[in-house]
XYZ file of N, CA and C in Angstrom:
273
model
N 10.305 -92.788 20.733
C 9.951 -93.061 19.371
C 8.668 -92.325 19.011
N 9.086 -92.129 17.804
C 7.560 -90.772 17.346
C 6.497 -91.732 16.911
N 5.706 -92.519 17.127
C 4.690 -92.965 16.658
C 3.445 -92.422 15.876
N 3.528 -90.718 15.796
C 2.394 -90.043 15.110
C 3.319 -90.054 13.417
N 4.603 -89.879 13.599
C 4.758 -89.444 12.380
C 5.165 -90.631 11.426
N 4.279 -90.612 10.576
C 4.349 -91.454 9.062
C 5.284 -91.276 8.105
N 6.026 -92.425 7.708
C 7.011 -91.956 6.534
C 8.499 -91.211 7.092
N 9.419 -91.017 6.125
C 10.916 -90.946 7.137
C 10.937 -89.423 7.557
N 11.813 -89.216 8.515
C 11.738 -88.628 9.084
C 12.652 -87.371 8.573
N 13.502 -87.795 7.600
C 14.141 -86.166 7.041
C 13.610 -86.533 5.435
N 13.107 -86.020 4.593
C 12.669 -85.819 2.951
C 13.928 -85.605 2.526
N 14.149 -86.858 1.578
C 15.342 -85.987 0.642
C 14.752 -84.895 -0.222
N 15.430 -83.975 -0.526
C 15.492 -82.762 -1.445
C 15.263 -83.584 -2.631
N 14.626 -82.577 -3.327
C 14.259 -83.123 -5.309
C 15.712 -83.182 -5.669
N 15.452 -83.820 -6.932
C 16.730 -83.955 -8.096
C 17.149 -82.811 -8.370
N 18.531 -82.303 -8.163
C 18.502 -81.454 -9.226
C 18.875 -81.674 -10.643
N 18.359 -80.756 -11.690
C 18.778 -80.907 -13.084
C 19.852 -80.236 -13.508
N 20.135 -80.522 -14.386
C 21.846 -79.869 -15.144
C 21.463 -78.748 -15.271
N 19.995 -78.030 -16.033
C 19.686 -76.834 -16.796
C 19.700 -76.059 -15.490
N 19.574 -76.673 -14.608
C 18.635 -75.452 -13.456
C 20.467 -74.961 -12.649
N 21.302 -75.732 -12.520
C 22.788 -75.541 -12.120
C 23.546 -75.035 -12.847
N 24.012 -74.830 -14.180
C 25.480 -74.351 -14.917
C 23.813 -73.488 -15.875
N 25.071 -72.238 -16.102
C 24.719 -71.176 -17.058
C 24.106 -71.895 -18.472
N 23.460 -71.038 -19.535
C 23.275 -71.553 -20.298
C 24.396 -71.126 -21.835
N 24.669 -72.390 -22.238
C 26.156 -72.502 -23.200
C 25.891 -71.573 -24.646
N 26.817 -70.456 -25.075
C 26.437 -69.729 -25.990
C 26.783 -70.741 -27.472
N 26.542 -70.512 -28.618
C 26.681 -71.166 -29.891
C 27.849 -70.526 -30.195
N 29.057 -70.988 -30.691
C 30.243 -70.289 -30.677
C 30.561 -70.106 -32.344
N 29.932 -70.542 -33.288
C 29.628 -69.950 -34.970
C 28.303 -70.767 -35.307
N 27.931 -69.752 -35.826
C 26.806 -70.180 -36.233
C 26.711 -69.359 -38.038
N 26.511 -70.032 -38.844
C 26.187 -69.780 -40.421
C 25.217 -70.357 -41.221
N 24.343 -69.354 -41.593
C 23.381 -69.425 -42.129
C 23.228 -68.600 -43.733
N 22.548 -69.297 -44.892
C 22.811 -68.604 -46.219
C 21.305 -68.691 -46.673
N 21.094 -67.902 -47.476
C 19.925 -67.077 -47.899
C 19.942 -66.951 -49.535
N 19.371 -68.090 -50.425
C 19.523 -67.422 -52.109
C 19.125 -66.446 -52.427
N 19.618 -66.096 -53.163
C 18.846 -64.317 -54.079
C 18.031 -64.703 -55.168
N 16.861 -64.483 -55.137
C 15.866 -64.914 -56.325
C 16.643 -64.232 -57.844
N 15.970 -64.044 -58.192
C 16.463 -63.631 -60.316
C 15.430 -62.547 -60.120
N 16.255 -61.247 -60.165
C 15.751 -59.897 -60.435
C 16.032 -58.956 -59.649
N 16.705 -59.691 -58.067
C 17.229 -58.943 -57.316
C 18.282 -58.400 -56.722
N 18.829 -57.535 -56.460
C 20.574 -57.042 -56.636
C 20.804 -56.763 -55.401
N 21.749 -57.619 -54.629
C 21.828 -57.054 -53.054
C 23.098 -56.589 -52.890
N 23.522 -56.102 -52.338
C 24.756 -55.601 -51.681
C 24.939 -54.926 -50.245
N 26.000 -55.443 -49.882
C 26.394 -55.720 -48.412
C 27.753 -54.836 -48.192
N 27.726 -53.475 -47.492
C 29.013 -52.772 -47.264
C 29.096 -52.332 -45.835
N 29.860 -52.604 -44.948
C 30.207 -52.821 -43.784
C 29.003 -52.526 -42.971
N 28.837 -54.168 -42.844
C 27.075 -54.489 -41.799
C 25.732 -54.002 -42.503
N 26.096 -52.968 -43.772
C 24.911 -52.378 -44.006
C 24.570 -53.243 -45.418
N 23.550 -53.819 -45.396
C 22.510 -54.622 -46.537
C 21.560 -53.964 -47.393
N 21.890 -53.501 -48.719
C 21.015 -52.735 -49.737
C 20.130 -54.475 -50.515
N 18.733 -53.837 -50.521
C 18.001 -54.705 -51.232
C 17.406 -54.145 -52.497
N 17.542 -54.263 -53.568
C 16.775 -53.621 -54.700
C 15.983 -54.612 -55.526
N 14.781 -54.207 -55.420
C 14.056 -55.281 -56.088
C 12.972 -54.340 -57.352
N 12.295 -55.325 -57.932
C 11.357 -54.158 -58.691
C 10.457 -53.565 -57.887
N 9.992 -53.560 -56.417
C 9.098 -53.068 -55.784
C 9.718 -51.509 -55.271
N 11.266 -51.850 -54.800
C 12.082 -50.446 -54.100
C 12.736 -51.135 -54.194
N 13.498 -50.106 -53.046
C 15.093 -50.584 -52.231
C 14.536 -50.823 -50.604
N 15.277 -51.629 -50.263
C 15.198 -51.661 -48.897
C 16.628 -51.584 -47.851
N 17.064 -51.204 -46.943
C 18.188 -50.641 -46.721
C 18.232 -51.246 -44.745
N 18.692 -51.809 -44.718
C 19.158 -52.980 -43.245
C 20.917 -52.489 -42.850
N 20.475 -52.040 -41.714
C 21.805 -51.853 -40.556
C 21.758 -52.597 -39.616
N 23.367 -53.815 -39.660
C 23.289 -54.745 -38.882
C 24.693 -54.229 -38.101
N 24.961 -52.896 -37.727
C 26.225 -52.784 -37.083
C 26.261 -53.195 -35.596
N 24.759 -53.254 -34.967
C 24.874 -53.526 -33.962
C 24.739 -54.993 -33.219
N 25.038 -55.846 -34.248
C 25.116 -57.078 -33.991
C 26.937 -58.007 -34.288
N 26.992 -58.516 -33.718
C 28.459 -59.248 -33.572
C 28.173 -60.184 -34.828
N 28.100 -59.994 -35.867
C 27.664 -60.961 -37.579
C 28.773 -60.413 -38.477
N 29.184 -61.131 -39.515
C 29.536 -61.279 -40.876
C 28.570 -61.722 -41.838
N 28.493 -60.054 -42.651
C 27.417 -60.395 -43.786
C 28.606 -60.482 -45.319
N 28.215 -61.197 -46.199
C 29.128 -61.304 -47.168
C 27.938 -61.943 -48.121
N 28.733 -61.397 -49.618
C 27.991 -62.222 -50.913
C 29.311 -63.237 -51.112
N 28.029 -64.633 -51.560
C 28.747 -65.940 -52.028
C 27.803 -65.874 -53.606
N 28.825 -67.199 -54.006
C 28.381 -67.598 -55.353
C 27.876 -66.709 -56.445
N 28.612 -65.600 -56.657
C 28.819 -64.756 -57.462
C 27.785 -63.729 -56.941
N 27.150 -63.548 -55.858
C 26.440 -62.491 -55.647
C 24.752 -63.649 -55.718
N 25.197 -64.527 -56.024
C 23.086 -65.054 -55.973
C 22.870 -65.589 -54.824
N 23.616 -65.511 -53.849
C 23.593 -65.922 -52.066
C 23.960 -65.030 -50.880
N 23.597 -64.780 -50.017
C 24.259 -64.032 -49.105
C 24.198 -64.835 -48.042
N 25.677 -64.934 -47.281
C 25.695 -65.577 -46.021
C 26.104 -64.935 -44.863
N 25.834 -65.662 -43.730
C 25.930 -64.103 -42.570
C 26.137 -65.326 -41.436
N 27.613 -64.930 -40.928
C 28.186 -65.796 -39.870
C 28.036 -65.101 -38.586
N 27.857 -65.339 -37.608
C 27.609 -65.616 -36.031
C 28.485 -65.844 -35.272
N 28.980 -64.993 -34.630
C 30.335 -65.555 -33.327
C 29.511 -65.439 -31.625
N 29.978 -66.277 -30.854
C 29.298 -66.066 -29.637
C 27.560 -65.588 -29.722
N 27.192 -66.246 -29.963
C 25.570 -65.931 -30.569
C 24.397 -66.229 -29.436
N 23.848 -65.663 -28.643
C 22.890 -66.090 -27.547
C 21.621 -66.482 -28.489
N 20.859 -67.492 -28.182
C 19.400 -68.028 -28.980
C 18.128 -66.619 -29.480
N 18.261 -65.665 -28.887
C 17.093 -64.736 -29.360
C 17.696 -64.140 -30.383
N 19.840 -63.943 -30.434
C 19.985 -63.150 -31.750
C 20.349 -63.852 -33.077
N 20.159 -65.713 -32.494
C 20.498 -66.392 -33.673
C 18.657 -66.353 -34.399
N 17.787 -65.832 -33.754
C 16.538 -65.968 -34.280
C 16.148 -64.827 -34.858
């Protein structure tokens, strides 16, 4: 019998947690909408986003993202849907 050693003699191992075992789960749609203020004219033609405001134009290429950009509600909204979406490109 070991009389020097204190406390049991094999340590259970820590807990493990759920996060630290299975991958982390992608968002499978994600939709988000954006109003158009009064004065500004946007348009959206395959992935590519024209902004015209009284300051300029501003001109956004989203081909390289897995999104649906589209005008709602007669053009005073734009909404832009998300398939398989990892957290840094829903941000």
């Amino acid at each position: 019998r070991r009389s020097w050693l204190k406390g049991p003699a094999l340590a259970a191992p820590p807990p493990r947690h759920p996060q630290h075992t299975s991958a982390a789960m992608k968002t499978l749609v994600q939709e988000e909408s954006i109003k158009v203020p009064k004065g500004i004219k946007i348009t959206v033609k395959a992935k590519i986003v024209e902004v015209t405001g009284k300051h300029g134009t501003l001109r956004r290429d989203f081909k390289h993202l897995p999104i649906e950009l589209y005008l709602a509600n007669s053009g005073h909204e734009v909404r832009a849907k998300m398939y398989f979406a990892k957290s840094k490109q829903l941000s």
